[in-house]
Coordinates of C-alpha atoms and ligand atoms in Angstrom, one line a residue:
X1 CA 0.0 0.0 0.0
X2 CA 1.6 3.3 -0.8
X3 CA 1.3 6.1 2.2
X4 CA 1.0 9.6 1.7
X5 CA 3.7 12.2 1.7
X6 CA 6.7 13.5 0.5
X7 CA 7.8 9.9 -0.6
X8 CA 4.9 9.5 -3.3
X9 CA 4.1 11.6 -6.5
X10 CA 1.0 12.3 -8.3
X11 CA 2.0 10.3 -10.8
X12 CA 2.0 7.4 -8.2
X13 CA -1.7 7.0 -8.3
X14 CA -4.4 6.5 -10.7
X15 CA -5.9 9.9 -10.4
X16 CA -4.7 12.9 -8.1
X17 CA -8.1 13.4 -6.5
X18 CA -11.4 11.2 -6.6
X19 CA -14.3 12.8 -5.0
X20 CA -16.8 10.3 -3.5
X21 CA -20.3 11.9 -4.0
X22 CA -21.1 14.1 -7.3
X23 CA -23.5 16.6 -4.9
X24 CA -22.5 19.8 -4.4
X25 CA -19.6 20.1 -2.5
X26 CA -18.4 17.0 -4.6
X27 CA -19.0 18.8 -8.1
X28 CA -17.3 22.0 -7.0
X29 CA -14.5 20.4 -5.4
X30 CA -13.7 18.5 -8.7
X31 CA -14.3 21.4 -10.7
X32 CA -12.0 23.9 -9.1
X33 CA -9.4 21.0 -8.7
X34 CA -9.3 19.9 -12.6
X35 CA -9.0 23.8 -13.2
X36 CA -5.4 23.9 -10.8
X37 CA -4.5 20.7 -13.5
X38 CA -5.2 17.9 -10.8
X39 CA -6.4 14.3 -12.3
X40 CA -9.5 13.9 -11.0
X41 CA -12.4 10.9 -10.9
X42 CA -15.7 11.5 -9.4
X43 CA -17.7 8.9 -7.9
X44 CA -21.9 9.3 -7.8
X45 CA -24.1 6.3 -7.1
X46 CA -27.4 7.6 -7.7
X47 CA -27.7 11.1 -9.7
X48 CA -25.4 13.7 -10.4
X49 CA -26.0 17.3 -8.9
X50 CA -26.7 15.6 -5.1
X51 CA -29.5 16.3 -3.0
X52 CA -29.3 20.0 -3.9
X53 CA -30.4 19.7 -7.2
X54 CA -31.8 16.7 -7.4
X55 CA -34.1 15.8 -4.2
X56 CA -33.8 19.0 -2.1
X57 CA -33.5 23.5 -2.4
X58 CA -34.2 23.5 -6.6
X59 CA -37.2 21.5 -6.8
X60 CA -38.6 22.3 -3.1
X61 CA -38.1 26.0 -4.5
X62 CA -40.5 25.2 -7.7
X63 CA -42.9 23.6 -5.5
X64 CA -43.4 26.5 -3.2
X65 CA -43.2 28.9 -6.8
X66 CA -46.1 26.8 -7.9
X67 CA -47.8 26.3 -4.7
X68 CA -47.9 30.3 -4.0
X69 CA -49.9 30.7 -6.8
X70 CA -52.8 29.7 -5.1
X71 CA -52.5 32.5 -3.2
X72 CA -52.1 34.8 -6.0
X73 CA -55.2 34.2 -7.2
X74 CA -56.9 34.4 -4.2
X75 CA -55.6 37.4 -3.5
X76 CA -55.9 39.0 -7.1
X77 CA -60.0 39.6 -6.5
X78 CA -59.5 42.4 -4.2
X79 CA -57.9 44.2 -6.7
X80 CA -60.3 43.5 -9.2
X81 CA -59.3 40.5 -11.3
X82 CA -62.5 37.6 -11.7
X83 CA -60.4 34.3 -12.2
X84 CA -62.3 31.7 -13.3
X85 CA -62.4 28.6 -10.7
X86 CA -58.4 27.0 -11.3
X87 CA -57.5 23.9 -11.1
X88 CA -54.5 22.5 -10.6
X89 CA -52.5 18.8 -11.8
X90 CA -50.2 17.6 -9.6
X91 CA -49.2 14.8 -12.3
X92 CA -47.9 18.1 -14.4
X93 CA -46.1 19.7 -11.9
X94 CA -44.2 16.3 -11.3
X95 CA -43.8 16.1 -15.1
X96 CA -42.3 19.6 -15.9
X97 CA -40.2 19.7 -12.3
X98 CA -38.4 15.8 -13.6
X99 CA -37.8 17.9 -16.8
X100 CA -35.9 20.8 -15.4
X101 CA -34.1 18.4 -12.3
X102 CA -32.9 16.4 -15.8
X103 CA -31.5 19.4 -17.6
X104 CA -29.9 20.9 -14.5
X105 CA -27.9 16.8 -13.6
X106 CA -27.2 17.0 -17.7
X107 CA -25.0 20.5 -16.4
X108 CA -23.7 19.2 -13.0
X109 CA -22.4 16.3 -15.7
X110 CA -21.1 18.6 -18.2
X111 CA -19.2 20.6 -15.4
X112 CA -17.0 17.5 -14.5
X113 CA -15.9 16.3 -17.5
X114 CA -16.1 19.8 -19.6
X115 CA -13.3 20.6 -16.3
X116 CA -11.3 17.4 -17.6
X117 CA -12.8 15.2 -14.9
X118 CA -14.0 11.3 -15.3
X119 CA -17.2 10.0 -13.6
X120 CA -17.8 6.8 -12.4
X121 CA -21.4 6.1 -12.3
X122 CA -21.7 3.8 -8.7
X123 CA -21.3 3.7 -5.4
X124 CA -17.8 4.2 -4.0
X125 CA -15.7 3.1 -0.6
X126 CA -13.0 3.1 0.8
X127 CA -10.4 0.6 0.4
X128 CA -7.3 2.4 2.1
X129 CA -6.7 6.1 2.8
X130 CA -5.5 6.0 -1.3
X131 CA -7.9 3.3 -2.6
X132 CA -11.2 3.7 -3.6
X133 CA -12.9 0.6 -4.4
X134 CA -16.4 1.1 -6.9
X135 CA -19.3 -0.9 -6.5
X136 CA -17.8 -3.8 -9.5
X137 CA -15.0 -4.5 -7.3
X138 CA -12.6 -2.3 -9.6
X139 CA -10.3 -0.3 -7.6
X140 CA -8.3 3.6 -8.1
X141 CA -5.3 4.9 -6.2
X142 CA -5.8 9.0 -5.3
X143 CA -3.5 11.1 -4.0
X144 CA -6.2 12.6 -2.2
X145 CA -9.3 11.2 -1.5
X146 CA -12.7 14.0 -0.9
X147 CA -15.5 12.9 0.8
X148 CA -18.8 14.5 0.0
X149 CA -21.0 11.3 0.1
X150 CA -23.8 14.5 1.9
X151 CA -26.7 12.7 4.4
X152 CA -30.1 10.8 4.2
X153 CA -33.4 11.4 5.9
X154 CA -33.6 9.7 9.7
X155 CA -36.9 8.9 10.9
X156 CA -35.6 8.2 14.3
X157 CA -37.0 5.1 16.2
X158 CA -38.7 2.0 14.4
X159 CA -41.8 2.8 15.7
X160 CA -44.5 0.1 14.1
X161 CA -45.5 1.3 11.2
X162 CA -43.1 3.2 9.7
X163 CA -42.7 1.4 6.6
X164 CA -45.8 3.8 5.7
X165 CA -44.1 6.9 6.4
X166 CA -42.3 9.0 3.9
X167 CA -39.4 11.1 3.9
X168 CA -38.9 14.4 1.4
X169 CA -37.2 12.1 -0.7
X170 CA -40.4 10.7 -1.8
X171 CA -42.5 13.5 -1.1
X172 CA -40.6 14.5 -4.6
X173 CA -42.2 11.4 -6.7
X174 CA -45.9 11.0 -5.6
X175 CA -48.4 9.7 -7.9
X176 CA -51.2 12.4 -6.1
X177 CA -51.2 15.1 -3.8
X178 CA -52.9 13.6 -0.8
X179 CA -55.7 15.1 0.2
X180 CA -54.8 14.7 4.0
X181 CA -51.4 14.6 5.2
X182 CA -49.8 14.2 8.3
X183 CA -46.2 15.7 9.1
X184 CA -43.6 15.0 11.6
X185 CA -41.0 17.9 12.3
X186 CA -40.7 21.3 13.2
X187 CA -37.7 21.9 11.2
X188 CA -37.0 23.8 7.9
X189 CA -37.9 21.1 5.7
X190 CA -41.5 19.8 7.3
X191 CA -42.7 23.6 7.4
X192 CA -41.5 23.8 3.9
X193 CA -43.1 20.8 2.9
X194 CA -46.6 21.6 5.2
X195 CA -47.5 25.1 3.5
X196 CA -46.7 23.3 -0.2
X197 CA -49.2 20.8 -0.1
X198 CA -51.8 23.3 2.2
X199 CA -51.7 26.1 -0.3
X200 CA -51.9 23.3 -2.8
X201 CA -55.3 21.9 -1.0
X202 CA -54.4 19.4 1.2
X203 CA -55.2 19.1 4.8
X204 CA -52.5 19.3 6.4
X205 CA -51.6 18.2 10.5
X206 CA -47.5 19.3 11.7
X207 CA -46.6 17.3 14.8
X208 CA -44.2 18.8 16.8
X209 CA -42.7 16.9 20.0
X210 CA -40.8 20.5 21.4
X211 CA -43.0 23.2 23.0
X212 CA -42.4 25.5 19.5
X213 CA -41.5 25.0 16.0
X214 CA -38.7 26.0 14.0
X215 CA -35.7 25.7 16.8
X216 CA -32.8 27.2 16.7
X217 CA -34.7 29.9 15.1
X218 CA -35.4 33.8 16.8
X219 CA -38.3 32.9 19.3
X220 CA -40.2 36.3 17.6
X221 CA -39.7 34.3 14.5
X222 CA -40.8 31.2 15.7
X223 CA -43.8 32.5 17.2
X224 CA -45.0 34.6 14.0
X225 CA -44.8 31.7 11.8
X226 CA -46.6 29.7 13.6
X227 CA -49.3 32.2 14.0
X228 CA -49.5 32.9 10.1
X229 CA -49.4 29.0 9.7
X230 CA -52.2 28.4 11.5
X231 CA -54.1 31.6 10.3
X232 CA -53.5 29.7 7.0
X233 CA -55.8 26.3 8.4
X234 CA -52.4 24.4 9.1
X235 CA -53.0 22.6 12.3
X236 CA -49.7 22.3 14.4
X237 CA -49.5 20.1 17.3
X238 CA -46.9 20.9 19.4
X239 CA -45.7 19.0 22.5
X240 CA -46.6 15.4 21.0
X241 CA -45.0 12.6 18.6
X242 CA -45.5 10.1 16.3
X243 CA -46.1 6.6 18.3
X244 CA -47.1 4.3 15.5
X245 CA -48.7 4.4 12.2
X246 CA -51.2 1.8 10.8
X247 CA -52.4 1.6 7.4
X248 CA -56.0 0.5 6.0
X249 CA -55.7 0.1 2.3
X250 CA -55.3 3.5 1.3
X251 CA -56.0 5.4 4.3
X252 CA -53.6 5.8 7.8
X253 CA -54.1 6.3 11.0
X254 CA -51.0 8.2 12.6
X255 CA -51.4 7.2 16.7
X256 CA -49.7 10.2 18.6
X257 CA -48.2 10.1 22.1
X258 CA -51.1 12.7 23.3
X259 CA -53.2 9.3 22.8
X260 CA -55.4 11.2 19.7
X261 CA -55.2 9.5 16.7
X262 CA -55.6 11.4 13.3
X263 CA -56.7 10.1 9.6
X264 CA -55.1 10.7 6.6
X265 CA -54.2 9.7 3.0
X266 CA -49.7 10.0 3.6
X267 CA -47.6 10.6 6.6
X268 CA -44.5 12.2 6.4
X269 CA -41.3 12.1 8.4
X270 CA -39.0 15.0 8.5
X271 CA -37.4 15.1 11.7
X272 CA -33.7 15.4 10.8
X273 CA -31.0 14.3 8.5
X274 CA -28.0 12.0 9.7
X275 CA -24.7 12.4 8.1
X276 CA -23.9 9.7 5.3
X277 CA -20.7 8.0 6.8
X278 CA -22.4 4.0 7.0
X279 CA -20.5 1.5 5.4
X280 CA -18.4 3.6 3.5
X281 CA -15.0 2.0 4.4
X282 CA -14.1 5.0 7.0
X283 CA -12.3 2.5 10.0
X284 CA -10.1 1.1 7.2
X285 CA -8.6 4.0 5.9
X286 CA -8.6 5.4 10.0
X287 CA -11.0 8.5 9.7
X288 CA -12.5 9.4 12.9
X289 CA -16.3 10.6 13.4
X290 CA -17.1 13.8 15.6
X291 CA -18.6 12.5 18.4
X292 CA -20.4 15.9 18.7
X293 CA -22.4 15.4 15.6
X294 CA -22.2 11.9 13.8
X295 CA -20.4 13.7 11.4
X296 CA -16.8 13.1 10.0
X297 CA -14.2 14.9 12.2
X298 CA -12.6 17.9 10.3
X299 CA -10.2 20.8 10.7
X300 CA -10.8 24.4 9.3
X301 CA -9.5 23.2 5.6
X302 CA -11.4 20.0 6.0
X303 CA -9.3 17.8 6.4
X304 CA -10.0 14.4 8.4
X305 CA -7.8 12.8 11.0
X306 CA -6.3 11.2 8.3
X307 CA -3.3 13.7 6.5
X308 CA -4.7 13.0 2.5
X309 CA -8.3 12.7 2.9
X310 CA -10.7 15.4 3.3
X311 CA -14.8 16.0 3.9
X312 CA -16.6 18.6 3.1
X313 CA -20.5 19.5 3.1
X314 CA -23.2 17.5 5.4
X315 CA -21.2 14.2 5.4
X316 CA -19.4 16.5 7.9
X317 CA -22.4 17.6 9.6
X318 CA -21.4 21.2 10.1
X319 CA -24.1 23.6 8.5
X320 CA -25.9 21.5 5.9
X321 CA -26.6 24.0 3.5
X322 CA -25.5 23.8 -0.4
X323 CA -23.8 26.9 -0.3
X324 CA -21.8 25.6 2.9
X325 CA -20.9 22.6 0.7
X326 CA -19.8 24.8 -2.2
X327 CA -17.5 26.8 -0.3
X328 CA -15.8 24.4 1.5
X329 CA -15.0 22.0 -1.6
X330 CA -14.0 25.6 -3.3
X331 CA -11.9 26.0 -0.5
X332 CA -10.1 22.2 -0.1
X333 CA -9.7 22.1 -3.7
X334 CA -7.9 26.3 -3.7
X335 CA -5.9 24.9 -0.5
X336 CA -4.8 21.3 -2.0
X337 CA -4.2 21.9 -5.3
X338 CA -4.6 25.3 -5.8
X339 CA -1.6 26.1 -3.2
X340 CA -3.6 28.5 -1.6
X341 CA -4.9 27.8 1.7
X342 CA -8.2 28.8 2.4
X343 CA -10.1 28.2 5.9
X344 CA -14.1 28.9 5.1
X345 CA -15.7 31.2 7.8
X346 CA -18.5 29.6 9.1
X347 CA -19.8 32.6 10.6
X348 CA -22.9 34.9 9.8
X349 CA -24.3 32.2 7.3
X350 CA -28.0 33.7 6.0
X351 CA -30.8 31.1 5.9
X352 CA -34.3 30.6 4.6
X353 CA -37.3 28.4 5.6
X354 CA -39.6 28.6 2.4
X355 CA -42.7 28.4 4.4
X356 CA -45.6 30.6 3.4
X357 CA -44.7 33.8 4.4
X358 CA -41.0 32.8 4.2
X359 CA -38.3 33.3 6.9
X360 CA -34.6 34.8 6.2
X361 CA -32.3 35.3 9.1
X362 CA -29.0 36.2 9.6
X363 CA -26.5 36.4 12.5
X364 CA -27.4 36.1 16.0
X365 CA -30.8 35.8 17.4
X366 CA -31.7 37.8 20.5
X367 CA -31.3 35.0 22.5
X368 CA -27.5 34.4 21.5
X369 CA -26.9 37.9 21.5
X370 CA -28.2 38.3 24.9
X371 CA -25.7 35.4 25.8
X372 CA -23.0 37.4 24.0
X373 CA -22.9 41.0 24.5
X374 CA -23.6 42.8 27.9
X375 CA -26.0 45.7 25.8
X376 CA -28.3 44.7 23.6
X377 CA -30.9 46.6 21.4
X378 CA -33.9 45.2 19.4
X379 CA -35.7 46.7 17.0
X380 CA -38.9 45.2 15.9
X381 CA -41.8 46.0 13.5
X382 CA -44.6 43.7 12.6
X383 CA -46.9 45.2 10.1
X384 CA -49.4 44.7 7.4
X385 CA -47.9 44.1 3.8
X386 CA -49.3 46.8 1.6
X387 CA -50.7 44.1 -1.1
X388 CA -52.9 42.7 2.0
X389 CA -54.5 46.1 2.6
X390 CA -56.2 45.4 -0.9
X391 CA -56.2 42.0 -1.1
X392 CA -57.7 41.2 2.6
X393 CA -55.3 38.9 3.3
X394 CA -55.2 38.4 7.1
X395 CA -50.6 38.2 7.2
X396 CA -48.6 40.6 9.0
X397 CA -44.7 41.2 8.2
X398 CA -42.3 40.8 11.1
X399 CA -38.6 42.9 10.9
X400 CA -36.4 42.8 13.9
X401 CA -32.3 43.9 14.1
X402 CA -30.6 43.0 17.1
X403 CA -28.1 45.3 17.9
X404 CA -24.9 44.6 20.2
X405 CA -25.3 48.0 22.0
X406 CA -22.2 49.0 22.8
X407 CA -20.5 48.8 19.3
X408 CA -23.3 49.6 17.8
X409 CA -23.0 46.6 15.2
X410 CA -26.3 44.8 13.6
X411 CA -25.3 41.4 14.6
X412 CA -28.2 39.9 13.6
X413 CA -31.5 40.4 10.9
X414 CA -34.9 38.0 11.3
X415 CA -37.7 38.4 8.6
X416 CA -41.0 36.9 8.4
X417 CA -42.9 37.6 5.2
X418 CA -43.0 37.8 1.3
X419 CA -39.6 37.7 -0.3
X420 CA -38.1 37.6 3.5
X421 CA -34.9 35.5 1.6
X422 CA -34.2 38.0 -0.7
X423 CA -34.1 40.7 1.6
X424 CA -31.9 39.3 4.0
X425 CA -29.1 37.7 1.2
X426 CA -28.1 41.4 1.1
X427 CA -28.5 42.3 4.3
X428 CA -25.8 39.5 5.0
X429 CA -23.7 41.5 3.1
X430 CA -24.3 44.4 5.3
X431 CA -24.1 42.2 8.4
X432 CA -21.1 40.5 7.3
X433 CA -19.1 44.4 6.5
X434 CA -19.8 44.6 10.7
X435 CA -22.1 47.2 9.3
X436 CA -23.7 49.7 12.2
X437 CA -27.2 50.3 13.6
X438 CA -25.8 53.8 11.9
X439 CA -25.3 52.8 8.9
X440 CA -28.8 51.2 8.4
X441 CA -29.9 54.9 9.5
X442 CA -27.8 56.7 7.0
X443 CA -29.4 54.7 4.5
X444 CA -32.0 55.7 2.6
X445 CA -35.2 54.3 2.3
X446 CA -36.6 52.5 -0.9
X447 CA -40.0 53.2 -0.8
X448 CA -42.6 51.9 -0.9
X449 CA -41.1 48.5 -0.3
X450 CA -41.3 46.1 2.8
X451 CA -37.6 46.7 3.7
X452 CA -37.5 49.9 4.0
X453 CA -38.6 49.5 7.6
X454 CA -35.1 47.8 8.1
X455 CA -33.6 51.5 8.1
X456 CA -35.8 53.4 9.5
X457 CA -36.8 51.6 12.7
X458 CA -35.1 54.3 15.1
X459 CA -36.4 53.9 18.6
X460 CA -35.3 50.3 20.3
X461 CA -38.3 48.2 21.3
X462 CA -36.2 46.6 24.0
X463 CA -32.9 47.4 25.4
X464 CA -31.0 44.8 27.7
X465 CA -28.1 46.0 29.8
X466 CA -26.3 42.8 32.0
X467 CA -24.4 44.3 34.7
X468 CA -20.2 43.2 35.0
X469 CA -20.4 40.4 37.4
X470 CA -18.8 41.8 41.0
Ligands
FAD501 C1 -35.7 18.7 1.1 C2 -34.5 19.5 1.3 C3 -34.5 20.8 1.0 C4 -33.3 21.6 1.1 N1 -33.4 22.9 0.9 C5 -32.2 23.7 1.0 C6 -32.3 25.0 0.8 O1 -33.3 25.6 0.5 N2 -31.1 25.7 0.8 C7 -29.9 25.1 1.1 O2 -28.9 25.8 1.2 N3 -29.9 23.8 1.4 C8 -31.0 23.1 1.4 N4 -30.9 21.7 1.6 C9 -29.6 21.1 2.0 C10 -28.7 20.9 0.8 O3 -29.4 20.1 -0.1 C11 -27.5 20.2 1.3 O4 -26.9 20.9 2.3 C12 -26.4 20.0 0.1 O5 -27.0 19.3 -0.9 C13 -25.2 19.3 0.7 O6 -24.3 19.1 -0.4 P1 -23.2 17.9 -0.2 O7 -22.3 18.0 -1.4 O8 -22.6 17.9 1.1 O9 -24.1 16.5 -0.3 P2 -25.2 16.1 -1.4 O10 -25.7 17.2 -2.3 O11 -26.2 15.3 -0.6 O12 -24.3 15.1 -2.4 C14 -23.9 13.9 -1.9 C15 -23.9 12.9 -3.0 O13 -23.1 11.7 -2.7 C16 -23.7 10.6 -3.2 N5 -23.2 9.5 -2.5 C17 -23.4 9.2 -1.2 N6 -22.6 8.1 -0.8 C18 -21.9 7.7 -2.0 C19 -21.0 6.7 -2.2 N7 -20.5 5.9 -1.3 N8 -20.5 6.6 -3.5 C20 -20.9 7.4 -4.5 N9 -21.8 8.4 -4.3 C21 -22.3 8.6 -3.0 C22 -25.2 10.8 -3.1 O14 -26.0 10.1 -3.9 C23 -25.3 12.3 -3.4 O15 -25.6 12.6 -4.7 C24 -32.1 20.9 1.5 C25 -32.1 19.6 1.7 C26 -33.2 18.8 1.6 C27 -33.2 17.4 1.9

């Protein structure tokens, strides 16, 4: 077995780098590698583009693009349209969103090899920290070895039943929109998936086993959205989980731990994602998992306990988000072959939940911030979108900006409401430049627009001074 080193050369090995997973990380890892002149093999055993493209954000995103339309129209009568009763074909949604996922793996395919890159079309392992062994028992030596194999659905404990249950994965591929469905989760990806199929017309139940949904998340946040949810007939049951799930031909019956029992045509789970490290040959090559998260250990250039193999993206189970992925398989491939090392900074990361209104957040919430700094300053608006004043549409818009209050920086932004994502992917920017509660003063407002309340919220709602400890 050849060892890593000083004592080896590229030419050595089969390849100089073989990426194990064609997802995002994978594909831009490859990419930026080929492009510094490595020799590099890509491994994808199921489609190429990852979950990204292929079963998570791009068609999620057209599925809440289609499903808003519902509202749309509803909303269109109060200023004056007549819309003659719609209907809507889930069978052609399905249809055209498999067309565009198709065209968009064709790229992800064409980026590999256009880059000078070969793709092997199966599942990968590891053999030794330079052997990958494919899924025909064929083997290929790597100087470096990137693993960006991402992670699966987990629907926690076997309860009985839950061969019946879905995860996203499916909720991709059904044959009809249910007309009742039943959801486990109060994460992004179950809130995402509860207002697509409600504004699409299905019944839709979220259970919940915490006391709120949407953890991790600003509490003003997570209050407001469950609010407009529920103003929207989504019924969330908090408090409560999933105990077992029994099927009767076409119909379930999801049994709850609250001992109610509720009807419906699919259950979904979507209660978290594990990281995919299972059988994937990691003891023999001697990588080590995080005990913290499941994930593979890493340092800040990704690089596992062992000195030529790296992991980037939610195989390491940092901040599972594409552009996470992206930047850190940038990053290994600039600091590998690119002899430029590049540590990602993990910090101020913006994110969405595509729930109906939508959520975008960046930086701290109040909580953390409160925990941080010993001044704080909130300021916080909720208001009525102008469109609603027309279209009746009971929805308010929250804005808050938490303010450390003794630099004066905005350390953190939480939207609730139409276009909340947009909004905040440049207010990350301003975030990110340590921009000032100033600054957002100086600026002027865009009216009439939603954001403009961003810069001209002047008085604090709340001010929080913790005294030095004696
Ligand atoms: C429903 C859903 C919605 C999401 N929405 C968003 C969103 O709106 N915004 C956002 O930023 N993120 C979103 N995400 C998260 C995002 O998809 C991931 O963070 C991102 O895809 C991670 O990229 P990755 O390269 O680490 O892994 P992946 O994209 O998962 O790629 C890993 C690839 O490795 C392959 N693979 C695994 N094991 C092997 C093996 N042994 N051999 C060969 N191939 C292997 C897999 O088939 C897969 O294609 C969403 C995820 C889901 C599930």
């Amino acid at each position: 077995m050849q060892t890593g080193g000083a004592r080896t050369t590229m030419a050595d090995f089969d390849v100089d780098l073989f990426v194990i997973g064609g997802g995002s990380g994978g594909v831009r890892a490859a990419r930026i590698a080929a492009g510094h002149g490595a020799r590099v093999a890509v491994a994808e055993e199921y489609r190429m583009g990852g979950t990204c493209v292929i079963r998570g954000c791009v068609p999620k995103k057209l599925f809440v693009i289609g499903s808003h339309v519902r509202q749309e129209i509803t909303d269109a009568a109060g200023f004056g349209w007549t819309i003659p009763t719609a209907t809507f074909d889930w069978p052609t949604l399905i249809a055209n969103k498999d067309k565009e996922i198709a065209r968009l793996e064709g790229l992800y395919v064409q980026t590999v090899e256009k880059a000078g890159g070969h793709i092997y079309r199966t599942r990968a392992v590891l053999e030794d920290a330079h052997t990958v062994r494919l899924a025909d028992g064929k083997t290929v030596t790597a100087k470096y070895i990137l693993i960006a194999t991402g992670g699966a659905p987990n629907h926690g404990p076997a309860i009985p039943g839950i061969e019946h249950v879905i995860s996203s994965n499916e909720a991709f591929h059904l044959d009809r929109l249910p007309r009742r469905i039943v959801i486990q989760g109060g994460g992004y990806i179950a809130l995402e998936f509860a207002c697509i199929f409600a504004n699409f017309g299905s019944d839709v139940t979220v259970i919940y086993r915490g006391d709120n949904i949407l953890r991790g998340f600003d509490e003003d946040v997570r209050t407001h959205v469950r609010g407009e949810m529920e103003k929207e007939g989504i019924t969330i049951l908090t408090g409560c989980t999933v105990n077992a799930v029994d099927r009767h031909g076409a119909e379930y019956t999801t049994h709850l731990s609250n001992r109610s029992s509720i009807a419906s045509d699919q259950v979904m789970f979507a209660i978290g994602r594990h990281p995919n490290v299972a059988n994937l040959g990691l003891e023999k090559a001697g990588i080590a998992i995080n005990p913290a998260n499941g994930g593979i250990a890493v340092d800040h250039f990704s690089k596992t306990s062992v000195e030529n193999i790296y992991a980037v993206g939610d195989v390491t189970h940092r901040h599972n988000l594409t552009p996470v992925a992206i930047r850190e398989g940038h990053a290994f491939a600039d600091t590998v072959f690119g002899n430029r090392p590049v540590e990602v900074d993990h910090k101020d990361i913006p994110t969405a939940v595509f729930c109906q209104p939508e959520v975008g957040a960046v930086g701290l919430t109040e909580t953390e911030a409160r925990a941080t700094f010993s001044h704080v300053d909130i300021f916080k608006a909720t208001f009525r979108p102008i469109k609603a004043t027309m279209s009746g549409r009971d929805t308010r818009i929250l804005m808050k900006l938490v303010v450390d209050g003794r630099s004066d920086r905005v350390v953190g932004c939480h939207i609730v409401g139409d276009t909340a994502a947009e909004i905040v992917q440049a207010v990350a920017i301003a975030v990110k430049m340590k921009a000032t509660k100033a600054d957002f003063d100086a600026t002027f407002a865009l009216h009439p627009s939603a954001a403009e309340e961003l810069v001209t919220m002047r008085t604090p709602t709340a001010r929080y001074v913790r005294e030095a400890a004696e």
